[in-house]
Every structure is written in C-alpha cells, then in structure tokens.
C-alpha cells in the first residue's frame, strides 16, 4: 500500500515538484506521467501527474487545468535544525509571489501552505514550567518567520 498527498496545480505541477525537491534533502522526482490525450488543462504529452518524494514522504502533483485554493486546513510542515535552514527555506518559498502569513506559516508562489518550524519549538512549548511555555507561545504568536534565538530568549525569561 502506498499513501501520498496530492497537490493540485493549474499547469505547473512538474515545475513545482522540481522546485520542492531542490529545496529539501531526501527528495526526488520519481515519475512524470504525461497525458495520453487532450484534457481540460492541456494537450497530449503534457505532464499531468508527477510522483515525488519530499523529505522521504510521498507526494503527487496534479495538473488540474484550473487554479487550486488550498486554504489553511492542511500544510507541508518542515522541521528545521537551525536558523540558517529556516531562513533558506523561508526565502526560497516566499520568493516570486509567495506570501508570509504568521507563526512560521507561509504560502509559496503556487499557494501551497507551508510551516517552517525549528525543531526546538515543540520542546520549548512543552517545558514543564508553564510560565516558560507561555512566554515561548506568546513570542511565537508575535512572529511571522520563526526566530529560534527569539524563542530561546523567551524561554530563558
């Protein structure tokens, strides 16, 4: 059995998948399915479905012929080891029409929601001292891109 998240694109599924796999380790394009005939968004031979792996997880990118509205009910969450990794992904994903949201959330240029999160955040939010967890939570709520040093300062008091 194979499970994969399917992302809907108007016509840029392959470009998006190639962009994503270039950003994250343990990622690769696994297969590009070309349309065997005309379809509502394109011509025979156009890419219609791209299977790819992103950070070891299975994904599909589908060209659906019309724009998708992802909303915020689901997102791709990436746990980052340090601030340079957060910064690198944030810059790449918000470039060329991406949009910052809040608390580590953004939409990339195709509207796909992402969370870029330092791996220390769950530990800081679960601190046994409720005052520490509350300070970290308040600090996080005031951030757009998460600042690991700022979260750690909040934890320290």
Short mmCIF file of C-alpha atoms in Angstrom, two decimals:
data_model
loop_
_atom_site.label_atom_id
_atom_site.label_comp_id
_atom_site.label_asym_id
_atom_site.label_seq_id
_atom_site.Cartn_x
_atom_site.Cartn_y
_atom_site.Cartn_z
CA UNK A 1 0.00 0.00 0.00
CA UNK A 2 1.27 3.46 -0.83
CA UNK A 3 -0.05 6.73 0.62
CA UNK A 4 0.79 10.14 -0.86
CA UNK A 5 -0.52 13.68 -0.51
CA UNK A 6 -1.73 15.03 -3.84
CA UNK A 7 -1.22 18.73 -4.57
CA UNK A 8 -3.33 20.36 -7.31
CA UNK A 9 -1.80 22.83 -9.76
CA UNK A 10 -3.26 24.60 -12.75
CA UNK A 11 -0.42 23.66 -15.14
CA UNK A 12 2.84 23.90 -13.15
CA UNK A 13 2.90 20.57 -11.30
CA UNK A 14 6.25 19.49 -12.69
CA UNK A 15 7.89 22.89 -12.11
CA UNK A 16 6.61 22.97 -8.52
CA UNK A 17 7.73 19.40 -7.79
CA UNK A 18 11.20 20.08 -9.22
CA UNK A 19 11.44 23.27 -7.14
CA UNK A 20 10.41 21.46 -3.94
CA UNK A 21 12.81 18.53 -4.37
CA UNK A 22 15.63 21.01 -4.93
CA UNK A 23 14.99 22.55 -1.52
CA UNK A 24 14.76 19.57 0.79
CA UNK A 25 17.13 16.66 1.41
CA UNK A 26 15.98 13.08 0.72
CA UNK A 27 13.76 14.29 -2.12
CA UNK A 28 13.44 13.21 -5.73
CA UNK A 29 11.13 13.12 -8.72
CA UNK A 30 10.00 9.50 -9.04
CA UNK A 31 7.82 9.61 -12.16
CA UNK A 32 6.25 12.10 -14.55
CA UNK A 33 3.04 10.83 -16.18
CA UNK A 34 2.29 12.53 -19.50
CA UNK A 35 -1.30 12.87 -20.70
CA UNK A 36 -2.15 10.24 -23.30
CA UNK A 37 -4.74 12.55 -24.86
CA UNK A 38 -6.27 16.03 -24.57
CA UNK A 39 -7.51 17.05 -21.15
CA UNK A 40 -9.27 20.10 -19.67
CA UNK A 41 -5.99 21.89 -18.97
CA UNK A 42 -3.70 20.79 -21.75
CA UNK A 43 -2.67 18.74 -24.71
CA UNK A 44 -1.50 15.18 -25.26
CA UNK A 45 2.03 14.71 -23.94
CA UNK A 46 1.77 17.45 -21.30
CA UNK A 47 2.75 16.41 -17.76
CA UNK A 48 -0.42 15.57 -15.88
CA UNK A 49 0.83 13.82 -12.71
CA UNK A 50 4.22 13.96 -11.02
CA UNK A 51 5.10 11.50 -8.27
CA UNK A 52 7.83 12.77 -6.00
CA UNK A 53 9.38 12.25 -2.60
CA UNK A 54 9.89 15.24 -0.32
CA UNK A 55 11.99 14.65 2.79
CA UNK A 56 11.25 10.94 2.43
CA UNK A 57 7.45 11.46 2.22
CA UNK A 58 5.37 10.59 -0.84
CA UNK A 59 3.63 13.35 -2.80
CA UNK A 60 1.89 13.76 -6.11
CA UNK A 61 1.50 16.96 -8.09
CA UNK A 62 -1.50 17.01 -10.42
CA UNK A 63 -2.13 19.46 -13.25
CA UNK A 64 -5.86 20.06 -12.89
CA UNK A 65 -6.33 22.74 -15.54
CA UNK A 66 -7.61 25.39 -13.16
CA UNK A 67 -6.14 27.07 -10.06
CA UNK A 68 -6.49 25.41 -6.68
CA UNK A 69 -7.50 27.11 -3.46
CA UNK A 70 -5.59 25.36 -0.70
CA UNK A 71 -6.97 27.32 2.22
CA UNK A 72 -5.23 26.62 5.53
CA UNK A 73 -6.72 23.28 6.55
CA UNK A 74 -3.55 21.41 5.55
CA UNK A 75 0.07 22.37 5.02
CA UNK A 76 3.51 20.93 4.39
CA UNK A 77 5.37 21.17 7.69
CA UNK A 78 9.17 21.18 7.66
CA UNK A 79 11.16 20.85 10.88
CA UNK A 80 14.48 22.71 10.64
CA UNK A 81 17.63 22.12 12.68
CA UNK A 82 18.73 25.75 12.88
CA UNK A 83 18.03 29.35 11.87
CA UNK A 84 20.07 29.24 8.63
CA UNK A 85 17.90 26.34 7.44
CA UNK A 86 14.73 28.22 8.43
CA UNK A 87 15.97 31.32 6.61
CA UNK A 88 16.95 29.41 3.46
CA UNK A 89 13.58 27.69 3.11
CA UNK A 90 11.64 30.82 4.04
CA UNK A 91 13.43 32.91 1.43
CA UNK A 92 13.01 30.29 -1.30
CA UNK A 93 9.35 29.59 -0.59
CA UNK A 94 8.26 33.24 -0.29
CA UNK A 95 10.16 34.30 -3.43
CA UNK A 96 8.41 35.02 -6.73
CA UNK A 97 4.97 35.64 -5.31
CA UNK A 98 5.00 33.58 -2.12
CA UNK A 99 3.31 35.15 0.90
CA UNK A 100 4.21 35.26 4.58
CA UNK A 101 1.34 34.51 6.95
CA UNK A 102 2.18 34.20 10.68
CA UNK A 103 3.75 31.90 13.28
CA UNK A 104 6.01 30.14 10.77
CA UNK A 105 3.30 29.73 8.11
CA UNK A 106 3.59 30.87 4.51
CA UNK A 107 2.12 30.21 1.08
CA UNK A 108 4.53 29.52 -1.76
CA UNK A 109 4.13 31.05 -5.24
CA UNK A 110 1.55 28.36 -6.14
CA UNK A 111 -0.50 28.98 -3.00
CA UNK A 112 0.60 25.79 -1.22
CA UNK A 113 0.67 26.36 2.57
CA UNK A 114 3.89 25.52 4.46
CA UNK A 115 5.01 25.63 8.09
CA UNK A 116 8.74 26.23 8.60
CA UNK A 117 9.43 25.29 12.22
CA UNK A 118 12.59 24.99 14.33
CA UNK A 119 12.95 21.51 15.80
CA UNK A 120 13.38 23.13 19.25
CA UNK A 121 9.87 24.64 19.24
CA UNK A 122 7.91 21.58 20.46
CA UNK A 123 10.41 21.10 23.29
CA UNK A 124 10.17 24.77 24.31
CA UNK A 125 6.36 24.71 24.18
CA UNK A 126 6.30 21.56 26.30
CA UNK A 127 8.58 22.93 29.01
CA UNK A 128 7.47 21.57 32.41
CA UNK A 129 7.34 25.15 33.70
CA UNK A 130 4.05 26.59 32.38
CA UNK A 131 5.47 30.12 32.56
CA UNK A 132 8.28 29.18 30.17
CA UNK A 133 5.85 27.54 27.73
CA UNK A 134 3.56 30.59 27.91
CA UNK A 135 6.43 33.01 27.18
CA UNK A 136 7.53 30.94 24.20
CA UNK A 137 3.96 30.71 22.92
CA UNK A 138 3.48 34.49 23.21
CA UNK A 139 6.79 35.11 21.44
CA UNK A 140 5.84 32.71 18.63
CA UNK A 141 2.48 34.43 18.18
CA UNK A 142 4.28 37.73 17.59
CA UNK A 143 6.49 36.30 14.82
CA UNK A 144 5.92 35.78 11.13
CA UNK A 145 9.07 33.82 10.25
CA UNK A 146 10.09 31.98 13.41
CA UNK A 147 13.25 33.26 15.08
CA UNK A 148 14.91 30.47 17.03
CA UNK A 149 17.07 32.82 19.11
CA UNK A 150 14.00 34.88 19.99
CA UNK A 151 12.11 31.77 21.09
CA UNK A 152 15.05 30.66 23.21
CA UNK A 153 15.31 34.15 24.78
CA UNK A 154 11.61 33.98 25.63
CA UNK A 155 12.14 30.58 27.25
CA UNK A 156 15.03 31.93 29.32
CA UNK A 157 12.85 34.76 30.55
#
